[in-house]
mmCIF file of C-alpha atoms in Angstrom:
data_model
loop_
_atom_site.group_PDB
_atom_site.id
_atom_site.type_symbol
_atom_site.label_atom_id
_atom_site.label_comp_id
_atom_site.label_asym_id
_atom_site.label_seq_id
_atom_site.Cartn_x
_atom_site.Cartn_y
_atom_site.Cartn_z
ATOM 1 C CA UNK A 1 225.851 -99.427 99.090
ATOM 2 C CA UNK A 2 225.147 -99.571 95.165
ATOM 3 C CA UNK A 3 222.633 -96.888 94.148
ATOM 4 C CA UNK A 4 221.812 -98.189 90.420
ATOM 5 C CA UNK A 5 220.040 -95.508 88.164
ATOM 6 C CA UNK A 6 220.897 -95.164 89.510
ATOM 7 C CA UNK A 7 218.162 -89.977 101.861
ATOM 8 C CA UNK A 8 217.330 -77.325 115.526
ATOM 9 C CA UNK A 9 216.208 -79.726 113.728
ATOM 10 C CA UNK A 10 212.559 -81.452 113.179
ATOM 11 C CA UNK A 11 211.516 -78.443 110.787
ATOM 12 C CA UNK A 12 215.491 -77.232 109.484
ATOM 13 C CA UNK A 13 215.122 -78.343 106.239
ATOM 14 C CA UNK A 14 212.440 -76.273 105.049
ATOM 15 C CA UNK A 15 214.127 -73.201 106.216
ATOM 16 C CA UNK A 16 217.033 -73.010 103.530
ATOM 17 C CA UNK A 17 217.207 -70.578 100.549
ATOM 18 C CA UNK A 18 215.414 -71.269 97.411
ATOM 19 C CA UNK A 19 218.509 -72.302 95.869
ATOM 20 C CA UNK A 20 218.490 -75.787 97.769
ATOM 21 C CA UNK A 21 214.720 -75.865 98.501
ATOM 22 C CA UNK A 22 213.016 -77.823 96.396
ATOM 23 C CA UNK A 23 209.752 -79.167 96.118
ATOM 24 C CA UNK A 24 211.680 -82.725 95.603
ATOM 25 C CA UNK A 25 214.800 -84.177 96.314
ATOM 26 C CA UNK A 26 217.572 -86.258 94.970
ATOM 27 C CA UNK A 27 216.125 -89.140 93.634
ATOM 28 C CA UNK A 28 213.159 -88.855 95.339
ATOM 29 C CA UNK A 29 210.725 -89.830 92.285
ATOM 30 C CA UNK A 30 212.632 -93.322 91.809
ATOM 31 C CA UNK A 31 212.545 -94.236 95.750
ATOM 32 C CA UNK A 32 208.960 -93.990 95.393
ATOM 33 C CA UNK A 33 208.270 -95.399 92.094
ATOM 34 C CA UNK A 34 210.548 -98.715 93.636
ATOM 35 C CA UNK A 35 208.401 -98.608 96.908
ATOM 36 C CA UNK A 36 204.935 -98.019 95.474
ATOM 37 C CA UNK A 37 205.536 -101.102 93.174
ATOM 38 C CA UNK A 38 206.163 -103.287 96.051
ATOM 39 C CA UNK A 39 203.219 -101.583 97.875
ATOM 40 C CA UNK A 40 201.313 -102.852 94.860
ATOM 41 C CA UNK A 41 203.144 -106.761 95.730
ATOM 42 C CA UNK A 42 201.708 -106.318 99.143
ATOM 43 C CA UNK A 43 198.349 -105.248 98.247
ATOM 44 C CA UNK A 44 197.801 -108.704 96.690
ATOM 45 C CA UNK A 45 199.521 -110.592 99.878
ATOM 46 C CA UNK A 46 196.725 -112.391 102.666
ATOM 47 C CA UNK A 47 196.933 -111.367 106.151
ATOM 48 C CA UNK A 48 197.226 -114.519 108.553
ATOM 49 C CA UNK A 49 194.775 -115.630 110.069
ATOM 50 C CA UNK A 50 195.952 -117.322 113.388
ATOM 51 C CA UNK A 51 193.380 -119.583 113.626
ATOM 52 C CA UNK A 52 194.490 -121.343 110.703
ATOM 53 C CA UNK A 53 198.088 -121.907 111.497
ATOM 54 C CA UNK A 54 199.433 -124.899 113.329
ATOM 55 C CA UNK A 55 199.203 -124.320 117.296
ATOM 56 C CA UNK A 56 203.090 -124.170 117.371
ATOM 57 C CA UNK A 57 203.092 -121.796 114.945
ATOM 58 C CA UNK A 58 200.232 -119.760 116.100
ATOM 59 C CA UNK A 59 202.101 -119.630 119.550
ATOM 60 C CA UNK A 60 205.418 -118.263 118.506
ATOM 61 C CA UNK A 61 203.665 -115.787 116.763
ATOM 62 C CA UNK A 62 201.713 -114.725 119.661
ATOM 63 C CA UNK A 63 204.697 -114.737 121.358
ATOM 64 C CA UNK A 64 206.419 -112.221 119.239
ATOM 65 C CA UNK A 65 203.601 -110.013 119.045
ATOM 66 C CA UNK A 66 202.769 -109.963 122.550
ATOM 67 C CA UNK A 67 205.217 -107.104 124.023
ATOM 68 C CA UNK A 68 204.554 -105.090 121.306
ATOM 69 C CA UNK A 69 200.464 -104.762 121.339
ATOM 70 C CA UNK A 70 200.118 -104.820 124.773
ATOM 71 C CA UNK A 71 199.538 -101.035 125.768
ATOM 72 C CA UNK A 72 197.255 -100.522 122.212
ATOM 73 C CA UNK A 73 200.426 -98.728 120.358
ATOM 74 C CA UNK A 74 202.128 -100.150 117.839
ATOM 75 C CA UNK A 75 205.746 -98.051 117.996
ATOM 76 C CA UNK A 76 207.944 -98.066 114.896
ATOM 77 C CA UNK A 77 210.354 -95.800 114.180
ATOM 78 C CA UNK A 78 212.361 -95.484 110.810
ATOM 79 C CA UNK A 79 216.245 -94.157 111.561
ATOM 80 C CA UNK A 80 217.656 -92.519 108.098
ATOM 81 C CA UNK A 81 221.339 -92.418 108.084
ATOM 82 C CA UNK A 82 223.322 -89.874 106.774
ATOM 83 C CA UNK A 83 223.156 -91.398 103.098
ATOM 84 C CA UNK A 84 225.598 -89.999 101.063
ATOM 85 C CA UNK A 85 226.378 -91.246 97.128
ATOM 86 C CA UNK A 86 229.852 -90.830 97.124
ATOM 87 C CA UNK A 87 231.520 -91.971 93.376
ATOM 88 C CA UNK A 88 234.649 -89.718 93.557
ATOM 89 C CA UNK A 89 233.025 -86.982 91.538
ATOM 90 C CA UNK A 90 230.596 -84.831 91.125
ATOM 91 C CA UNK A 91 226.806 -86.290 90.984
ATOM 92 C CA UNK A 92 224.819 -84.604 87.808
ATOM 93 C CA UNK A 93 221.074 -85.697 88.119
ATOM 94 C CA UNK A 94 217.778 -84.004 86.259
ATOM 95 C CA UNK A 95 220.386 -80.871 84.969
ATOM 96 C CA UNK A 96 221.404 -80.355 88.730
ATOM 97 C CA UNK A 97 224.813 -80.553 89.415
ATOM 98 C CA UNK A 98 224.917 -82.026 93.814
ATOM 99 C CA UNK A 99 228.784 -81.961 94.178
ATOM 100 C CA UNK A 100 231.019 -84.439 95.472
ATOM 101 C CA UNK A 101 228.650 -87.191 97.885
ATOM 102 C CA UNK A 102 225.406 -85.787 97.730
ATOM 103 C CA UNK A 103 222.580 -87.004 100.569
ATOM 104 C CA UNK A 104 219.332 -89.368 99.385
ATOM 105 C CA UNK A 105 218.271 -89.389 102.966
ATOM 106 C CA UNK A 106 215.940 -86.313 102.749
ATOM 107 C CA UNK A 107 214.747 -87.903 98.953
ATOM 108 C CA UNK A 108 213.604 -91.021 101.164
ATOM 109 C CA UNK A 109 212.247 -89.603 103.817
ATOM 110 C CA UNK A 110 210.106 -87.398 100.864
ATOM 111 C CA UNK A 111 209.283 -90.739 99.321
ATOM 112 C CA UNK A 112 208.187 -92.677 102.121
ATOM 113 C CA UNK A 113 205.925 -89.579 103.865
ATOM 114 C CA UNK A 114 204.029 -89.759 100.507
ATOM 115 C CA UNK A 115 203.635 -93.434 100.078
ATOM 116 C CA UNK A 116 202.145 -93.445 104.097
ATOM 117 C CA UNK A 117 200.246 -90.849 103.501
ATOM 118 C CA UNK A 118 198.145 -92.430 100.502
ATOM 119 C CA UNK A 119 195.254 -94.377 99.889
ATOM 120 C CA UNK A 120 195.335 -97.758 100.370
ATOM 121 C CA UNK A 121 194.806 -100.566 97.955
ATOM 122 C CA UNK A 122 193.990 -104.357 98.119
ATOM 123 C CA UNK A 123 195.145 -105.874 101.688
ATOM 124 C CA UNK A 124 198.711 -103.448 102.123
ATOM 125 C CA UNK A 125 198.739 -101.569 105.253
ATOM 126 C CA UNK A 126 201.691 -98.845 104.186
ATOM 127 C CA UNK A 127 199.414 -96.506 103.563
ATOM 128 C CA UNK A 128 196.288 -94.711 104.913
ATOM 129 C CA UNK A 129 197.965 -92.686 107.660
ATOM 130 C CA UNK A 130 197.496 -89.100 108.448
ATOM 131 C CA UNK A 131 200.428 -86.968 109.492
ATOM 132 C CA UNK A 132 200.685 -85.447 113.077
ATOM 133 C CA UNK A 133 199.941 -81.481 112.763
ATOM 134 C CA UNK A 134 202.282 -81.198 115.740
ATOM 135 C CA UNK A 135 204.780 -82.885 114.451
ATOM 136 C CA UNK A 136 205.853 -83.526 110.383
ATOM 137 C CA UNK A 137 207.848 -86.299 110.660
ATOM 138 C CA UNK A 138 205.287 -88.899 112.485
ATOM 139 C CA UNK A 139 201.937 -90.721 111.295
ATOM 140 C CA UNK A 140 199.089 -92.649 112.853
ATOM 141 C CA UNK A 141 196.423 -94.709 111.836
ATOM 142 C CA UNK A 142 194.555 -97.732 112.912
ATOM 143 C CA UNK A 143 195.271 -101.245 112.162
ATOM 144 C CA UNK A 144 193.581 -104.662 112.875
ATOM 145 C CA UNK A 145 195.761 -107.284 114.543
ATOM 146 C CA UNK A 146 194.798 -110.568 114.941
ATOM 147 C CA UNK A 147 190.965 -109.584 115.393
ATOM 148 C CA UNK A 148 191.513 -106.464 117.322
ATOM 149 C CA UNK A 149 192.221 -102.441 116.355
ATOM 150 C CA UNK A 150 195.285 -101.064 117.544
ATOM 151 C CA UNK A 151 197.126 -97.432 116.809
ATOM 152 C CA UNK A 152 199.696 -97.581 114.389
ATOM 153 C CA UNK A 153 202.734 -94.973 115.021
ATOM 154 C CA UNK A 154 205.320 -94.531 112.359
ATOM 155 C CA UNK A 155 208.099 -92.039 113.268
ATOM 156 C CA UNK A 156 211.023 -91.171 110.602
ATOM 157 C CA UNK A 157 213.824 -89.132 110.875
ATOM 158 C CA UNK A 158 216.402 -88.416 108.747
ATOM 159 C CA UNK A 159 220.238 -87.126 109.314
ATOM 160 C CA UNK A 160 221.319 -84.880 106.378
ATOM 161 C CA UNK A 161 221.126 -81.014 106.940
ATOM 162 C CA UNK A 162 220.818 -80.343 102.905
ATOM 163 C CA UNK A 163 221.408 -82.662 100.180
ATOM 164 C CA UNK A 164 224.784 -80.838 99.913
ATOM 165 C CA UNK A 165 228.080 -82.005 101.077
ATOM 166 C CA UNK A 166 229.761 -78.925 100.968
ATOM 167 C CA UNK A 167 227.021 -77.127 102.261
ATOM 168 C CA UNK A 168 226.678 -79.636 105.483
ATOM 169 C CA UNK A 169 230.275 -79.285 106.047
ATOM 170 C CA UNK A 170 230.503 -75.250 105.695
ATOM 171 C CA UNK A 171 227.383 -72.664 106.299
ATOM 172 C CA UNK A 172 224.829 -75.507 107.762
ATOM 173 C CA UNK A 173 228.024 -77.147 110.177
ATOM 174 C CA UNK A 174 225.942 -76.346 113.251
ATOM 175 C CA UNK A 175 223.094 -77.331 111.811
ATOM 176 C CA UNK A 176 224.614 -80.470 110.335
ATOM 177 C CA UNK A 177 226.121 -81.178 113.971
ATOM 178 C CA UNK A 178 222.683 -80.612 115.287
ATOM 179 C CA UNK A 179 220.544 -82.796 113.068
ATOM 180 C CA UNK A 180 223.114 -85.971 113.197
ATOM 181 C CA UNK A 181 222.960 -85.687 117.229
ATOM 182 C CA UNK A 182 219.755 -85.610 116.764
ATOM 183 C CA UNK A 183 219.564 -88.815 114.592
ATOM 184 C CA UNK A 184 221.653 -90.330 116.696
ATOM 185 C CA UNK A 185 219.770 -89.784 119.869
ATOM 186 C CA UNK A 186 216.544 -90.696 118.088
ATOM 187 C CA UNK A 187 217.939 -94.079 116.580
ATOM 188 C CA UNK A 188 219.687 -94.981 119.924
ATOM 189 C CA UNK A 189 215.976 -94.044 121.853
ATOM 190 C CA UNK A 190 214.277 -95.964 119.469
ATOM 191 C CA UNK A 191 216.406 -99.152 119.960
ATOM 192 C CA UNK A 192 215.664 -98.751 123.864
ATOM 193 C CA UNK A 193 211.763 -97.879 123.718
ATOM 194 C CA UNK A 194 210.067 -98.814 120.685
ATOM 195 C CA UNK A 195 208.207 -101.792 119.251
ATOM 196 C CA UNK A 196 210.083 -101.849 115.889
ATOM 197 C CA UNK A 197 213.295 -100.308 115.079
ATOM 198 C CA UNK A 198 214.650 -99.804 111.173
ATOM 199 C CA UNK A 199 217.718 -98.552 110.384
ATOM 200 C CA UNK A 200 218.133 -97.650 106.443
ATOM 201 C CA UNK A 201 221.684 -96.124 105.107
ATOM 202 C CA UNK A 202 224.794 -97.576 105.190
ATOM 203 C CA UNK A 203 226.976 -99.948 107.408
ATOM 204 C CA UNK A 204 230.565 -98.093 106.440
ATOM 205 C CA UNK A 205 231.971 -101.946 106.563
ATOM 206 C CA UNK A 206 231.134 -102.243 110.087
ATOM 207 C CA UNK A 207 231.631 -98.575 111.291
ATOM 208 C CA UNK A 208 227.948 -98.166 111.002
ATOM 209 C CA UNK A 209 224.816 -97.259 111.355
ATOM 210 C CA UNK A 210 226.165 -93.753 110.544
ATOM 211 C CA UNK A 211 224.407 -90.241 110.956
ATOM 212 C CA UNK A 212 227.125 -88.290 110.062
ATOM 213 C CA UNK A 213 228.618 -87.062 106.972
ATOM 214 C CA UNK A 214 231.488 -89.292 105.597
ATOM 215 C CA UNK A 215 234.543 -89.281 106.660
ATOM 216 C CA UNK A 216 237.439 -89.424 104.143
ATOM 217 C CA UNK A 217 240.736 -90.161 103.203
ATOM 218 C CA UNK A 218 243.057 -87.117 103.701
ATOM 219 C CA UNK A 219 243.191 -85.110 100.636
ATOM 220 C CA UNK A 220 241.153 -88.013 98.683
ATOM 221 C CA UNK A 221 237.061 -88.292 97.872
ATOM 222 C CA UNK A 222 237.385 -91.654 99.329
ATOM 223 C CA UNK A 223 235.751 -93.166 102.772
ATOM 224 C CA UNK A 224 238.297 -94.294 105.260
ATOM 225 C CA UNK A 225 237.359 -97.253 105.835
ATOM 226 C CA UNK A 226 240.363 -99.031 107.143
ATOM 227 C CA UNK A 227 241.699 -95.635 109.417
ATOM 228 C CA UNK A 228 237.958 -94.420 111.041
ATOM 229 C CA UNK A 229 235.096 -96.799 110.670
ATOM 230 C CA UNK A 230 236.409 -100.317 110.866
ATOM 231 C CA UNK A 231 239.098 -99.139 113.392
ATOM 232 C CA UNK A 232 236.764 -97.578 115.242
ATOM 233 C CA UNK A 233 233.191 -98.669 114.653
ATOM 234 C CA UNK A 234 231.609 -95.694 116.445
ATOM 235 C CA UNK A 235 228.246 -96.673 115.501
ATOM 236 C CA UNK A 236 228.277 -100.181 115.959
ATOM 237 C CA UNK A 237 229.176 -99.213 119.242
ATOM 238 C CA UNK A 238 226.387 -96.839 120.108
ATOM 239 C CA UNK A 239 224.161 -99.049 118.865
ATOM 240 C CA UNK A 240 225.322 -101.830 121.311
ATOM 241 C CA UNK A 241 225.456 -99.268 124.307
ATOM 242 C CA UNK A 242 221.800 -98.788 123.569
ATOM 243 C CA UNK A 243 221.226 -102.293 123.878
ATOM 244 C CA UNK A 244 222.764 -103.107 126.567
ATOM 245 C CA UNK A 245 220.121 -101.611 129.303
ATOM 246 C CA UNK A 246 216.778 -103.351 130.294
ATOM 247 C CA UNK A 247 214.929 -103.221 127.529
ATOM 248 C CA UNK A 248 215.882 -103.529 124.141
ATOM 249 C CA UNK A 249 213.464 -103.323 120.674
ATOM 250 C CA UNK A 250 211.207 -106.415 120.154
ATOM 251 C CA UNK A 251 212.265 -106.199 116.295
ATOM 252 C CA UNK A 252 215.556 -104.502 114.299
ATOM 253 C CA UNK A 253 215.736 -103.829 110.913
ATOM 254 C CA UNK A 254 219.278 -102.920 109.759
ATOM 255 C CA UNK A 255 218.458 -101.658 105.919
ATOM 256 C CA UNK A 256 222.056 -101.656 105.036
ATOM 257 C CA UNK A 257 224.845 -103.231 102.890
ATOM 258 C CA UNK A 258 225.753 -107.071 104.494
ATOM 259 C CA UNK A 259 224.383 -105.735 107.992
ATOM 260 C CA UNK A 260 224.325 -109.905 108.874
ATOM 261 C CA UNK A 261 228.107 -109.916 108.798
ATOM 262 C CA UNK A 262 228.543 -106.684 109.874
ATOM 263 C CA UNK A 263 226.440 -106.183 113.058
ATOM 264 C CA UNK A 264 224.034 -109.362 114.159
ATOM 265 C CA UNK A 265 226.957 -111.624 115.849
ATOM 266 C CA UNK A 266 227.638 -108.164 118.072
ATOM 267 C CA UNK A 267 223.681 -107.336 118.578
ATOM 268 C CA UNK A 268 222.903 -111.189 119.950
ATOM 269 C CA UNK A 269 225.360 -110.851 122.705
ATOM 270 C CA UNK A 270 223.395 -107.844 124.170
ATOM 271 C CA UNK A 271 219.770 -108.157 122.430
ATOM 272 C CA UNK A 272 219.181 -112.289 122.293
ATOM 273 C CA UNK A 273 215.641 -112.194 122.095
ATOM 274 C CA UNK A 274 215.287 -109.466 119.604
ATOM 275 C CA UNK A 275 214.302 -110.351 116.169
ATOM 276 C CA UNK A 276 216.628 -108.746 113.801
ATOM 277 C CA UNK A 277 216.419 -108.327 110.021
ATOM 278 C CA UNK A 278 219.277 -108.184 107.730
ATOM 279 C CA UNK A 279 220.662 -108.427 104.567
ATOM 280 C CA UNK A 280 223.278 -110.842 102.971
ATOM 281 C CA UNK A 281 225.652 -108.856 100.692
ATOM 282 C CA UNK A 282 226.233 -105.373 99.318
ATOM 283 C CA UNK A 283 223.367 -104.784 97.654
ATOM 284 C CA UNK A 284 221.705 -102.361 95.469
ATOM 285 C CA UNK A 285 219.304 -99.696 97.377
ATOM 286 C CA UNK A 286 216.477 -101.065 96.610
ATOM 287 C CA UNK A 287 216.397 -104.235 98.095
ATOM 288 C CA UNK A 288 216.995 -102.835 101.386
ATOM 289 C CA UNK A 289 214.746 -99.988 100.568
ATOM 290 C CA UNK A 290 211.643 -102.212 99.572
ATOM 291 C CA UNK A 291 212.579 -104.961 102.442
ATOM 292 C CA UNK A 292 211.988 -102.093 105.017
ATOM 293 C CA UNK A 293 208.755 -101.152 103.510
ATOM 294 C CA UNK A 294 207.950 -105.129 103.547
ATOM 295 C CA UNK A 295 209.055 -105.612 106.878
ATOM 296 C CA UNK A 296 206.880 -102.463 108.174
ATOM 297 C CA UNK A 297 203.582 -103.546 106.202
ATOM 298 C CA UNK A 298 204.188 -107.279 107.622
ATOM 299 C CA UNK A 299 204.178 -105.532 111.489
ATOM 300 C CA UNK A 300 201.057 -103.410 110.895
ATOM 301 C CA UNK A 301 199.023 -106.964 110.081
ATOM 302 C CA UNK A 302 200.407 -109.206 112.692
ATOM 303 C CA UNK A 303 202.198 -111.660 109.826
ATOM 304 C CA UNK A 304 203.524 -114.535 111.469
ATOM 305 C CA UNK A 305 206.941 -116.377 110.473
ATOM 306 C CA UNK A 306 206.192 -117.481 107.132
ATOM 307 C CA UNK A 307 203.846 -114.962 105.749
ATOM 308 C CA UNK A 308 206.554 -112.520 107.330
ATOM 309 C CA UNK A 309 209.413 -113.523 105.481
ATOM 310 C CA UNK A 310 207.544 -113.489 102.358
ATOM 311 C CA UNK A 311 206.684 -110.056 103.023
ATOM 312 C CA UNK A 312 210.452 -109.032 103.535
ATOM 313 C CA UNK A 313 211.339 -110.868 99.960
ATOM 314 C CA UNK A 314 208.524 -110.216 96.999
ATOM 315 C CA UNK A 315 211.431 -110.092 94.787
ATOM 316 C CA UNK A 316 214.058 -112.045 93.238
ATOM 317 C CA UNK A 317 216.739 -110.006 94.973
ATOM 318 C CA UNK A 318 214.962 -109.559 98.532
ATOM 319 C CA UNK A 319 214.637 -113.686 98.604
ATOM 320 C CA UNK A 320 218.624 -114.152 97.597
ATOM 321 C CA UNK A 321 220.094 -111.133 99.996
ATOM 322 C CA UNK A 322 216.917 -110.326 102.828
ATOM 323 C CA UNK A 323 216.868 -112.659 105.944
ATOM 324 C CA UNK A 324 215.843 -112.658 109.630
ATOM 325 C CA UNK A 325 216.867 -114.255 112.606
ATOM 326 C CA UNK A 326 215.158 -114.963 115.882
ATOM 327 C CA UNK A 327 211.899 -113.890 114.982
ATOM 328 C CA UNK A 328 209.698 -116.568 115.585
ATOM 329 C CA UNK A 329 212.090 -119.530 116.642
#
């Protein structure tokens, strides 16, 4: 994934030395500044009203929706991968200097927190939640839904220890280790238990979604592709192990570099009546960034198929490279 301009555990990053605590992250002002102005597209977007669609519309809709409001709790959890801008040198940004394939996961998480956690404007709904004081990383509020108030859940996680490569791979290993089992685990729950799933890092040409740090060449500052993650696709196949049990999530979001070619063919033959949410090409972060943030605002009003998609592509670039599949047919 492009990045032009140009993301034992829950409370580890706050614990580090000054040195790489900060009170923001890598590129953590221009993940927000892309989200809050499509926040601002959404803000001017209606909310369907089901009584005005057609009744086969109206039904599909109701049909998608109809697992996930059921118990009163909206579920949707946000899976950071480990999100590493690797160029094959060192990454320089506001005077810092981050090394060799620096992390933007813990910049998005930053980003997004703040953009939940503020007022809203106009009609969007990513935004006006309060933060759990038992746990940091997950926020509630209410929502209407086709005329009746439900609790809204958003849980993220992210995988990277620090922002540091060399640091994740020497003094924070265990720590590293710890948090990307944890990722994992949470991503692979999520896919099992929740209403909405959304993955957002990269799809390491098929060997993805990845919470770990990259995995090179020998001896080069280059992925290995062709040796470890298209030979072996170890996330693409934890993510299909996690499907494959009785339940699977109602909607998947994979926020990620051509995730249709990559990963839907593979997810249909275990999750067919999941509605899944991809992109078309390798693609600059913000399209997948801002699709995400689309496709979350879309789920906290109850959008139905067309008002949905529109939500998922405000943009020039989110109509040519966002899509979904089986979500209302």
């Amino acid at each position: 994934m492009n990045f032009v301009g140009t993301f034992f555990f829950l409370a580890l990053l706050f614990s580090f030395s000054s040195a790489e605590a900060r009170s923001t992250y890598l590129y953590e002002s221009l993940f927000r500044h892309m989200g809050e102005r499509y926040i601002d597209r959404l803000a001017d977007k209606s909310t369907d009203v089901l009584s005005n669609l057609p009744s086969e519309k109206r039904d599909m809709c109701l049909q998608r929706y109809k697992g996930i409001l059921d118990d009163g709790l909206v579920d949707i959890r946000i899976a950071l991968g480990y999100f590493d801008w690797t160029t094959g040198s060192p990454v320089y940004h506001s005077g810092g200097n981050y090394g060799l394939s620096p992390s933007m996961d813990i910049g998005a998480f930053s980003s997004l927190k703040n953009m939940l956690l503020r007022s809203c404007e106009g009609r969007a709904r990513f935004c006006g939640f309060k933060q759990d004081p038992k746990n940091m990383y997950r926020f509630s509020r209410a929502v209407q839904i086709h005329g009746k108030t439900y609790t809204a859940r958003v849980e993220i996680q992210f995988s990277s220890a620090t922002e540091y490569l060399n640091s994740n791979l020497g003094k924070y290993r265990s720590q590293q280790e710890a948090r990307t089992a944890y990722a994992e685990r949470f991503f692979t729950t999520a896919l099992q238990e929740a209403d909405a799933v959304f993955y957002f890092g990269h799809s390491r040409n098929g060997g993805g979604p990845d919470f770990a740090p990259p995995v090179f060449i020998d001896g080069r500052n280059k992925l290995d592709y062709a040796g470890y993650y298209k030979a072996k696709r170890p996330g693409t196949k934890r993510m299909l192990n996690a499907l494959s049990g009785d339940k699977q999530a109602p909607i998947i979001g994979l926020m990620s570099c051509a995730s249709r070619d990559h990963f839907l063919k593979r997810i249909r033959t275990v999750a067919p009546h999941s509605g899944i949410i991809t992109s078309l090409d390798v693609l600059n972060v913000d399209e997948v960034f801002t699709a995400m943030i689309g496709g979350v605002d879309a789920i906290l009003r109850g959008q139905c198929q067309k008002s949905f998609y529109e939500s998922l592509r405000m943009t020039a670039k989110n109509a040519k490279y966002i899509t979904m599949d089986g979500m209302f047919e």
